[in-house]
Coordinates of C-alpha atoms in Angstrom, one line a residue:
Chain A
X1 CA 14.9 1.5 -23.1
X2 CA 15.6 -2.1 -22.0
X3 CA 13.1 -4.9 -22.7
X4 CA 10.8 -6.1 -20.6
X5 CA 11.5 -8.9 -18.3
X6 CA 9.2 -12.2 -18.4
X7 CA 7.4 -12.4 -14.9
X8 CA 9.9 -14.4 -13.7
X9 CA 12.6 -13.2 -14.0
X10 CA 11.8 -10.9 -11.2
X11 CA 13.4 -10.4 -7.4
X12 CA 11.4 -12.5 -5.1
X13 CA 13.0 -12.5 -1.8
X14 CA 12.7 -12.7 2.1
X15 CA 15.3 -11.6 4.8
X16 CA 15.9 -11.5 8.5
X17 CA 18.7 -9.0 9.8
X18 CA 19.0 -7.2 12.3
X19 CA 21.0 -4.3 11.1
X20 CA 18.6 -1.5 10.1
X21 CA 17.4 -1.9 6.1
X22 CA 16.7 1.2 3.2
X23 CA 13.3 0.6 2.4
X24 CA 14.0 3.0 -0.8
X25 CA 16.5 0.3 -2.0
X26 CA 14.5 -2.2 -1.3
X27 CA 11.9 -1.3 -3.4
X28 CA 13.7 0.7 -5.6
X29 CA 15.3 -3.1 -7.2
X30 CA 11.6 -4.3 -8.3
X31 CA 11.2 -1.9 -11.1
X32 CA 14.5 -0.4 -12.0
X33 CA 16.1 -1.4 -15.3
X34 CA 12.3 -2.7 -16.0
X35 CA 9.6 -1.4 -18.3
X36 CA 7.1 -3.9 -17.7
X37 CA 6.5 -2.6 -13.8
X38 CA 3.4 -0.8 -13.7
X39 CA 3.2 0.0 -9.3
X40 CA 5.2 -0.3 -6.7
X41 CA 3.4 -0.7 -3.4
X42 CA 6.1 -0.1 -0.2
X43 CA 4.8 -0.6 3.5
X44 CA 7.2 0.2 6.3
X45 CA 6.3 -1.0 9.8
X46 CA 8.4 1.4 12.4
X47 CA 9.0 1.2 16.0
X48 CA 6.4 3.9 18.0
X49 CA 7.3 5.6 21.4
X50 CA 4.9 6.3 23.9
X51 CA 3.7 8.3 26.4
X52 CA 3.5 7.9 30.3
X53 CA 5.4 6.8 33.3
X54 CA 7.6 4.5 31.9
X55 CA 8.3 5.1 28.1
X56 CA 9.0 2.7 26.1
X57 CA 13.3 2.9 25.2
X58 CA 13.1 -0.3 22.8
X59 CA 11.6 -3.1 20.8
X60 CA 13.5 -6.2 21.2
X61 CA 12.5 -8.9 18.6
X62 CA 12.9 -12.4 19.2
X63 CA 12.9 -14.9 16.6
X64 CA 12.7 -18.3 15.3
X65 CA 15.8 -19.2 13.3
X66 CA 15.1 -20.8 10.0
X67 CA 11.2 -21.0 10.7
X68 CA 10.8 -17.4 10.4
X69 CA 13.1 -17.3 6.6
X70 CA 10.7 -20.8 5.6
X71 CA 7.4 -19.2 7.0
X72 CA 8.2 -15.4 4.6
X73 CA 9.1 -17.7 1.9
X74 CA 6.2 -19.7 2.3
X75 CA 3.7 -17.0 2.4
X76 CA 5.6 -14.6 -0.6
X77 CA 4.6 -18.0 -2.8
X78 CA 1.1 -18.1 -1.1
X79 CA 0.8 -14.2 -2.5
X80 CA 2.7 -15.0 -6.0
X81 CA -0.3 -18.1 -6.2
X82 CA -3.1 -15.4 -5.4
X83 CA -1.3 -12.2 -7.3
X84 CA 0.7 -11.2 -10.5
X85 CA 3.4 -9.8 -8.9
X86 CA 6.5 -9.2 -11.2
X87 CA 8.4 -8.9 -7.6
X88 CA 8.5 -8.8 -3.9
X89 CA 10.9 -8.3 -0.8
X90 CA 9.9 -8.9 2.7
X91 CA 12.8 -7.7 5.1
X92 CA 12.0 -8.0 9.0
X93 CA 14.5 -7.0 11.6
X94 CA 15.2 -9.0 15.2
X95 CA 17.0 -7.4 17.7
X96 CA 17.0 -4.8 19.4
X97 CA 14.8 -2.0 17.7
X98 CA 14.2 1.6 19.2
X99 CA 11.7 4.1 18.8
X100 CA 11.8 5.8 15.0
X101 CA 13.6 3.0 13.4
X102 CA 12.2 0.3 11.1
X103 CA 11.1 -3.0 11.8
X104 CA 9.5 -4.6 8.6
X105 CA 9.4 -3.9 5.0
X106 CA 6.9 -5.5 2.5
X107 CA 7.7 -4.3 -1.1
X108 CA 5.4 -5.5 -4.1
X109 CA 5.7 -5.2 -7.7
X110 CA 3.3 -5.8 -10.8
X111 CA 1.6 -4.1 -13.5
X112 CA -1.5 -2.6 -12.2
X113 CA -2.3 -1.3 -8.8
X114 CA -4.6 -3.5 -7.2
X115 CA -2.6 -6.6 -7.2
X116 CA 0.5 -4.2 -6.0
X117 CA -1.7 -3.0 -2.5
X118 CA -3.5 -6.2 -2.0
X119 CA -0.5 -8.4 -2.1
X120 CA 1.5 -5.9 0.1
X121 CA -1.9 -5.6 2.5
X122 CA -1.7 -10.0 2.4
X123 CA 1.8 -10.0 3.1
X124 CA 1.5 -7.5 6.1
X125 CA -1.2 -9.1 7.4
X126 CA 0.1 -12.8 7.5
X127 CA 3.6 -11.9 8.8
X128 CA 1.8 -10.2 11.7
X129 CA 0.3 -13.6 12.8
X130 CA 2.1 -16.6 10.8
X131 CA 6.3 -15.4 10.9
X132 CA 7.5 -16.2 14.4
X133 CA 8.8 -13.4 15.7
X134 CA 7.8 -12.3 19.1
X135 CA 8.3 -8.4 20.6
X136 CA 9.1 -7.7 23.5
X137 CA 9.2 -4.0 25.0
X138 CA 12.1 -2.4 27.2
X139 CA 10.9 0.5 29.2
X140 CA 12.4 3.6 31.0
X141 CA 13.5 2.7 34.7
X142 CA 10.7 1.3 37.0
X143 CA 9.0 -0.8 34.3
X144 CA 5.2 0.3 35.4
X145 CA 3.0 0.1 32.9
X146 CA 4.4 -2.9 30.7
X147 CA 1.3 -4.8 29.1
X148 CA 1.7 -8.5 29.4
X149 CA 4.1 -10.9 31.3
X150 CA 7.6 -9.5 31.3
X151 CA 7.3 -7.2 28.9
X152 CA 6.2 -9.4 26.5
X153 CA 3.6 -7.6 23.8
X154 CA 0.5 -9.2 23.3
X155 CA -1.0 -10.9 20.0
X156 CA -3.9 -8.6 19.1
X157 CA -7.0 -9.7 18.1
X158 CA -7.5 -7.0 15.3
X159 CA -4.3 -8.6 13.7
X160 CA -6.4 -12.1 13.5
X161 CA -9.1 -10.5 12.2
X162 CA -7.0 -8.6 9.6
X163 CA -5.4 -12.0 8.6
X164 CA -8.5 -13.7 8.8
X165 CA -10.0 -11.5 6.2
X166 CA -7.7 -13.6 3.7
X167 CA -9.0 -17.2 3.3
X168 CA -5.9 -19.2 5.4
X169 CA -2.7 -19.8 3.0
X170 CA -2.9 -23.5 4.5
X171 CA -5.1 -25.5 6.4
X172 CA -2.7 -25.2 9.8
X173 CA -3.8 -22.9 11.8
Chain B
X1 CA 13.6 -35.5 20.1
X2 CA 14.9 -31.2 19.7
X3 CA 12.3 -29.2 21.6
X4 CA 12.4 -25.2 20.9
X5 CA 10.9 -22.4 23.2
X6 CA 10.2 -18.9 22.5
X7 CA 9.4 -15.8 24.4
X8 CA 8.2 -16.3 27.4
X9 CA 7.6 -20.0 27.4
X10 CA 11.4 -20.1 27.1
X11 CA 11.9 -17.9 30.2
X12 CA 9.5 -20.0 31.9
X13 CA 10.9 -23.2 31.1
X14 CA 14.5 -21.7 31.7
X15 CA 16.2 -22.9 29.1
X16 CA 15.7 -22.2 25.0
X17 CA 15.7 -25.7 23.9
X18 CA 16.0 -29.2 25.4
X19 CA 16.7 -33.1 23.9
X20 CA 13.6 -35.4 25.1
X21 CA 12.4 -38.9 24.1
X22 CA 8.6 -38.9 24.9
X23 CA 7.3 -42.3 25.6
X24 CA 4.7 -44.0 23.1
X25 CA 1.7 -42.7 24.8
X26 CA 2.8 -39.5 23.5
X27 CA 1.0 -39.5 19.6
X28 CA 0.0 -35.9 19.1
X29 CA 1.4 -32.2 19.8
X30 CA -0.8 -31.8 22.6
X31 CA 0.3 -35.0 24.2
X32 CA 4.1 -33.8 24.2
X33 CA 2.7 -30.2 25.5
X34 CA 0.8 -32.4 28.9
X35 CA 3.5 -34.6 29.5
X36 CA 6.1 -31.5 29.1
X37 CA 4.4 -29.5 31.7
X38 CA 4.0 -32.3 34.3
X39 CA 7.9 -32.5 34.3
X40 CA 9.1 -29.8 36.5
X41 CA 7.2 -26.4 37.8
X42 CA 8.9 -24.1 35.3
X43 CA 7.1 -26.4 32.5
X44 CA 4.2 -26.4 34.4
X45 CA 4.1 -22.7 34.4
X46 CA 5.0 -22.5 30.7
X47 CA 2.3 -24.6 29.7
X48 CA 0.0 -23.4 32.2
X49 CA -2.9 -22.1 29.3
X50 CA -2.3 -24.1 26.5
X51 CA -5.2 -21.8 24.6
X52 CA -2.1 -19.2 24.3
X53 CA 0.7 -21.8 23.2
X54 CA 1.2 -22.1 19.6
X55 CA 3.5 -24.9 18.2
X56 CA 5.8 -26.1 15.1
X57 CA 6.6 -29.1 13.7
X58 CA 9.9 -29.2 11.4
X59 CA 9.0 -25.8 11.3
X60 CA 5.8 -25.2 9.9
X61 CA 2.8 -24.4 11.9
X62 CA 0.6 -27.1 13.5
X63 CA -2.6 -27.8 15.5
X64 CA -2.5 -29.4 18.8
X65 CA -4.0 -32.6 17.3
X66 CA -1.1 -33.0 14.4
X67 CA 0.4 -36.7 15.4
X68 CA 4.3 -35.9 16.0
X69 CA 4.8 -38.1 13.9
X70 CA 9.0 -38.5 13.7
X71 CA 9.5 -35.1 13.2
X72 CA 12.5 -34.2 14.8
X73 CA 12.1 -30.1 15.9
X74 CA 9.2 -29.3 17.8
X75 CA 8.8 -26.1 18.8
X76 CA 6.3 -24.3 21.7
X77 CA 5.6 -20.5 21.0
X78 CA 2.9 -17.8 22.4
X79 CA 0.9 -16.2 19.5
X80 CA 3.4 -14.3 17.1
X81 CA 3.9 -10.3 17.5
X82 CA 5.8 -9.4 14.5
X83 CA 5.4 -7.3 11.4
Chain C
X1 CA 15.0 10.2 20.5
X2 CA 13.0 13.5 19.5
X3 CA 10.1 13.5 21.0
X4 CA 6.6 12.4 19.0
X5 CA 5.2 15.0 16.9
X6 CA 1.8 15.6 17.3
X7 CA -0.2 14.7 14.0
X8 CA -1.1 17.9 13.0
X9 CA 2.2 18.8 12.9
X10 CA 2.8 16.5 9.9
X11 CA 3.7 17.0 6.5
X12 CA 0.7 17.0 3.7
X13 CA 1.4 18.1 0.2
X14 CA 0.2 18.0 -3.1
X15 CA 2.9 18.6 -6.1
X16 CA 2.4 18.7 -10.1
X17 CA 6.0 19.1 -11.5
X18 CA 7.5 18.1 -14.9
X19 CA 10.5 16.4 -13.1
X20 CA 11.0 12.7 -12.2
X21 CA 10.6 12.3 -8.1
X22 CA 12.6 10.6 -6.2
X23 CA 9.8 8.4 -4.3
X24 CA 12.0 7.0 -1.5
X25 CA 13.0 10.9 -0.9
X26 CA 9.4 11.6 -0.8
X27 CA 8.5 8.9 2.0
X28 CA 11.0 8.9 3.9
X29 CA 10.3 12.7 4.8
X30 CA 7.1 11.5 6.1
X31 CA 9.1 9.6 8.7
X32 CA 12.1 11.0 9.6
X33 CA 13.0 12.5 13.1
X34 CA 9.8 11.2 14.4
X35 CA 8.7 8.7 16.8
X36 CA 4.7 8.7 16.3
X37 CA 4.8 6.8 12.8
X38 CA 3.9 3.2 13.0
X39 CA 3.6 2.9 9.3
X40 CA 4.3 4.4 6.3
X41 CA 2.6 3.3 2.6
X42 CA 4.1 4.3 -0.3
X43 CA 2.9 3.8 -4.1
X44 CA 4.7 4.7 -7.1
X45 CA 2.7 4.8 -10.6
X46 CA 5.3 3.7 -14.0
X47 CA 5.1 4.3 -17.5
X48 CA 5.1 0.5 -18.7
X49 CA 6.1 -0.7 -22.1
X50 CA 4.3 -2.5 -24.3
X51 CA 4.6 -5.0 -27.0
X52 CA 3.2 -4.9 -30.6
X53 CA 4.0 -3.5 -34.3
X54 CA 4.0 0.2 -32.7
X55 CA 5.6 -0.5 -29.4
X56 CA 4.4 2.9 -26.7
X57 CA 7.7 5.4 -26.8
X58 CA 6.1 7.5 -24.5
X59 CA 3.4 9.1 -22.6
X60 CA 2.1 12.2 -22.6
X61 CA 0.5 13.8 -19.8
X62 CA -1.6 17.0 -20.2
X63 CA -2.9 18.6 -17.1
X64 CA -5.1 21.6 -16.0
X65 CA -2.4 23.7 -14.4
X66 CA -4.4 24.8 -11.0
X67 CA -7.2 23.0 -10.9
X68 CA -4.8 19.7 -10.5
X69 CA -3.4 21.1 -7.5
X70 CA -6.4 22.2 -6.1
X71 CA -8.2 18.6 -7.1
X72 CA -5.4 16.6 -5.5
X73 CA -5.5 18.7 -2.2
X74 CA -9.0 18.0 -2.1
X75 CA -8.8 14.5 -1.7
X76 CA -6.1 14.9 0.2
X77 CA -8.4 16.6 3.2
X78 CA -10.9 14.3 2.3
X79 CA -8.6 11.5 3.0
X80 CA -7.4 13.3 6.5
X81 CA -11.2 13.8 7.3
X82 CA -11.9 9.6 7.0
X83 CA -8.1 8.1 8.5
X84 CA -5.8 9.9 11.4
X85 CA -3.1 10.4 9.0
X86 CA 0.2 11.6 10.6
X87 CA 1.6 12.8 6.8
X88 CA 0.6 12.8 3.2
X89 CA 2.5 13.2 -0.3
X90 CA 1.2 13.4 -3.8
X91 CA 3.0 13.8 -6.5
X92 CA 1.9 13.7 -10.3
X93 CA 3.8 14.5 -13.0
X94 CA 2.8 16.0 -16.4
X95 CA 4.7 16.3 -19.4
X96 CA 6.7 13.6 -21.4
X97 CA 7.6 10.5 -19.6
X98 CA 9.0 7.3 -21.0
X99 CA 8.1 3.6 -20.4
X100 CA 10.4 2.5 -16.8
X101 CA 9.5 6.3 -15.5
X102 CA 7.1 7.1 -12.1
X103 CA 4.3 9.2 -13.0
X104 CA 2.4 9.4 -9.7
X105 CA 3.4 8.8 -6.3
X106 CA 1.1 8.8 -2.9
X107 CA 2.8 8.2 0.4
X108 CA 0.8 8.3 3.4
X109 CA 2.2 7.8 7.3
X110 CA 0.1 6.7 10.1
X111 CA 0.0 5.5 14.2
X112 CA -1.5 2.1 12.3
X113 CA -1.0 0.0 9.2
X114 CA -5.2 -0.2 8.2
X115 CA -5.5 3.5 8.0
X116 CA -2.0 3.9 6.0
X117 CA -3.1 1.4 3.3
X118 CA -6.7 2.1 3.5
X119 CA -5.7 6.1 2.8
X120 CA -3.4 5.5 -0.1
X121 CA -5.5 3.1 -1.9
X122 CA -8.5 5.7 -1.6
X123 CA -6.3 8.5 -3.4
X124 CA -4.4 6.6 -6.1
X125 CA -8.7 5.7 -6.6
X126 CA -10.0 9.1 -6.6
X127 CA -6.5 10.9 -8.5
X128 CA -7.6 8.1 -11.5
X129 CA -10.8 9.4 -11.6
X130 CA -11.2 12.7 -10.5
X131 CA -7.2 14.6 -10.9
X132 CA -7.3 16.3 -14.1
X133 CA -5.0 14.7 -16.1
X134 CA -5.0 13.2 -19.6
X135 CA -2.6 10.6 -20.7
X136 CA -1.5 10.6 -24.8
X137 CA 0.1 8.1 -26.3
X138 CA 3.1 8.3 -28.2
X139 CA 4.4 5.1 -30.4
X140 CA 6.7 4.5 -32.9
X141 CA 6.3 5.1 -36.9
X142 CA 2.9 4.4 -38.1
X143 CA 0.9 4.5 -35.0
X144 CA -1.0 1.5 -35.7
X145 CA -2.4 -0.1 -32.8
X146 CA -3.3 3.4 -30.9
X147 CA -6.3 2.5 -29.0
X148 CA -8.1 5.7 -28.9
X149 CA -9.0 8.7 -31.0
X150 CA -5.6 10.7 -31.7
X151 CA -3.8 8.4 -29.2
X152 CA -5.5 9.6 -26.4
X153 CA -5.8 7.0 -23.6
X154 CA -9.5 6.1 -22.8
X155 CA -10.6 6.4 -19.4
X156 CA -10.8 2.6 -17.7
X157 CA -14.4 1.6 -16.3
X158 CA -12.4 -0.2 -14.0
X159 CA -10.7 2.9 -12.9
X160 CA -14.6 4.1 -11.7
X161 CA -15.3 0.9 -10.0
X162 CA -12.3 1.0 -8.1
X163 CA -13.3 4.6 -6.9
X164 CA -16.9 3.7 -6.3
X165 CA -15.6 1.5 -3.6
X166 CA -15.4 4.7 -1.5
X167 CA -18.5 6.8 -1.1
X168 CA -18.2 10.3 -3.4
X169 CA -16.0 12.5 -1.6
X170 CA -18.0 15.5 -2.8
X171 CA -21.5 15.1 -4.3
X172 CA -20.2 16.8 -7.8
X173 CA -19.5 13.3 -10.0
Chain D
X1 CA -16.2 34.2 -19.7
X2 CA -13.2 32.0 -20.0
X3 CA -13.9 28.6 -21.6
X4 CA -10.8 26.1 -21.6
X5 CA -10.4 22.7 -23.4
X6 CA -8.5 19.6 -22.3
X7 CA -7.2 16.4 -24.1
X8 CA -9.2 15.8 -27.6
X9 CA -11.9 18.6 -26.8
X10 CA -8.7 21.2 -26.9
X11 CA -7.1 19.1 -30.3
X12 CA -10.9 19.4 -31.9
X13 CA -11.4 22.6 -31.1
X14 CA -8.5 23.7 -31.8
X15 CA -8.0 26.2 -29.3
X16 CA -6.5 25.4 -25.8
X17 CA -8.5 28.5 -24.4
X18 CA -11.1 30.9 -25.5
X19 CA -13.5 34.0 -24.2
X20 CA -17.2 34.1 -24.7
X21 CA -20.0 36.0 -23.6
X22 CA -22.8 33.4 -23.7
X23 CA -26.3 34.7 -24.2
X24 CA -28.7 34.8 -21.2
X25 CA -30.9 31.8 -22.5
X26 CA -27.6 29.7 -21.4
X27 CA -28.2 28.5 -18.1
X28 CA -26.5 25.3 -17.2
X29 CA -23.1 24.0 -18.2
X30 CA -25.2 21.2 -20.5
X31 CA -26.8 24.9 -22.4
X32 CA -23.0 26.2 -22.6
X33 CA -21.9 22.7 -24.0
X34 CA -24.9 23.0 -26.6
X35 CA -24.1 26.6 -27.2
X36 CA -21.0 25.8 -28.0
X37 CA -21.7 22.6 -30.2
X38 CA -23.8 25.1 -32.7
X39 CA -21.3 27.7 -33.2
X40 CA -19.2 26.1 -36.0
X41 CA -18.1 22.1 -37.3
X42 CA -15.0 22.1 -34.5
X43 CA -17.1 23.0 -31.7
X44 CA -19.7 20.2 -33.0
X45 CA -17.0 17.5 -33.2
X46 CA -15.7 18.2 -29.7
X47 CA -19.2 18.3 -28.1
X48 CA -20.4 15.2 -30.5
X49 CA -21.0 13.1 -27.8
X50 CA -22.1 14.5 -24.5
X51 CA -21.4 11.6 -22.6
X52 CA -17.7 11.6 -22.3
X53 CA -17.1 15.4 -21.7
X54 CA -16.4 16.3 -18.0
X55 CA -17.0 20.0 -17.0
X56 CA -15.6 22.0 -14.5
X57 CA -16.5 25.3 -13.0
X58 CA -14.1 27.7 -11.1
X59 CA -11.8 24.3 -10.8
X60 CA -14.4 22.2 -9.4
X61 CA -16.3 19.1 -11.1
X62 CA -19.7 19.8 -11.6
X63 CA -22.8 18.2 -13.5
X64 CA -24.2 19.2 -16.4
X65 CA -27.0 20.6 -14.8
X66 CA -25.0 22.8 -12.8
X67 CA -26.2 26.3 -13.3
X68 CA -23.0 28.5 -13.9
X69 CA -24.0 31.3 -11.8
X70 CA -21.7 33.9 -12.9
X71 CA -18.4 31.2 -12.9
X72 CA -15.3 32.9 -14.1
X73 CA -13.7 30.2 -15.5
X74 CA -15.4 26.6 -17.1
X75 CA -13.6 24.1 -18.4
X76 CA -14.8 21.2 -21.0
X77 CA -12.2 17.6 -20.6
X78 CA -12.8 14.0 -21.4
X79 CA -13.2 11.5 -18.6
X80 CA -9.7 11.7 -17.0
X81 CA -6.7 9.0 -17.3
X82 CA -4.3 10.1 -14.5
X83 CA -2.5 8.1 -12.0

């Protein structure tokens, strides 16, 4: 049985790939060799085919170099300010991204379970309208039916309202 | 000045980034997003509803009204579509 | 690409074992080979440590063999009835399990991230409450410290006010 | 009828499982948990304080006031601590 590890001294850490990531290893590091861990909330955002005319073949995600690593960091503090957490690992993908794979991991850690699914529920909800990344959708031959100019996806306004139920992190937007 | 575009303001303007000195008269973020888009037509056309542009300053979000200030990346961006 | 399954053809299971789980096992079976998931939640309950003169050893978790199973698929199909779940996993074990262990895992899969977290906060809510299962604890020499009669852990009032967040799922409690 | 006993009502008790033909005055689950209570000092200890014993009937939760209506199998368990 080892000890159990102050707060922190836990993994707090954000990533951009775009190689594919194990969301069981991922999460799998917040509470291992720890006894002090009490939930483990995991959230894994995949890419979703659809139906009709012109499916879609692929997600291609374009991002902001070095904003989009400062903005994750920036909001994992904002959710370590509102939460216990004892750890937490965003990991989002760019590239490009087809049906069935993943495209974003949120992992949080801490000793009871509400902190665990809020923080995870924060983080989710502030990457979906503060990171800079920006989807855009490759379809089967033909391209009918693409939403928006080019291809490109559409902000929602469901994901403000989701962020928006979260006081802002910062007085910016 | 380093400007930055993303998505489709970036295939609009035609090109992913750019080096520009504004004049004076250019104070705030939505000054540099006017003068930008009476440059050329592609800027025109990326700039075209600034309601759906979204900018950065040193990289960290910022209203239209944030003075530029000497910041030395600026970027232009539609609303984000991540997660 | 396989081609999406339609949500009833998901996977939804309940699961009382003595065994530790393997949680990224669990979810990732909720996902695999399809195309239709746009999200996947996944909590994992531990055994935590803690400090004192009679630090815990371990917990020991008594169950009503049956009824558990048949509880926990109960709130299961009350939690299909109020989110379009795509797939569902619970698993609870009973027996003894020592501080750094899982004891409970819920994994839920959906088209949308709301109904995925919304789903598996609601069970991990109602399993506290409602699941028959009884938690004893087991500390080192002299037992001083145990919080309840015999070591028994008492039931949280916390525990009901996070389940009274949802309306009753049955008009029983 | 098969009465079971969780947690401290089983340790109290001191059986894990026992079966009882109630007489017909016992009604409800609260009667059976009062019924029980008076038939010797570990029966009393375990139903001391009605307030934290949970009943089930056939596997279900139920109220105290829940007629048993020929139930096959009741169960008496503190509040539960799962999760």
């Amino acid at each position: 049985m080892s000890a159990p590890i102050p707060p922190d001294g836990g993994i707090f850490q954000v990533r951009v790939q775009a190689e594919p990531f194990d969301a069981a290893v991922e999460s799998a590091r917040l509470s291992t060799g720890r006894t002090d861990v009490g939930a483990v909330v995991t959230f894994t955002g995949l890419c979703r085919a659809d139906a009709g005319a012109a499916p879609l073949t692929a997600l291609v995600l374009e991002h902001y170099p070095g904003m989009a690593e400062e903005e994750m960091a920036r909001l994992l503090a904002e959710a370590r300010s509102r939460w216990p957490l004892q750890g937490a690992v965003i990991v989002h993908r760019h590239g490009r991204i087809v049906p069935g794979e993943p495209i974003v991991l949120v992992a949080t850690a801490s000793a009871h379970r509400g902190a665990a699914f809020a923080a995870a529920e924060f983080l989710m909800d502030w990457l979906k309208t503060n990171a800079p990344f920006w989807k855009k959708e490759e379809r089967a031959a033909g391209d009918r039916g693409a939403p928006s100019a080019g291809g490109w996806v559409a902000a929602k306004s469901a994901d403000d309202d989701a962020a928006a139920r979260w006081t802002a992190p910062d007085d910016a937007r | 000045m380093r400007i930055l575009y993303f998505a489709w303001l970036r295939e609009r303007v035609g090109v992913a980034e750019e080096s520009l000195d504004p004049p004076d008269t250019v104070v705030s973020v939505a000054d540099l997003a006017r003068w930008l888009a009476g440059r050329d037509e592609a800027h025109a056309a990326a700039f075209a509803d600034p309601k759906v542009v979204r900018a950065a300053l040193d990289r960290r979000h910022v209203k239209p009204d944030t003075p530029l200030d000497g910041a030395r990346e600026v970027a232009f961006f539609p609303p984000m579509t991540g997660g």
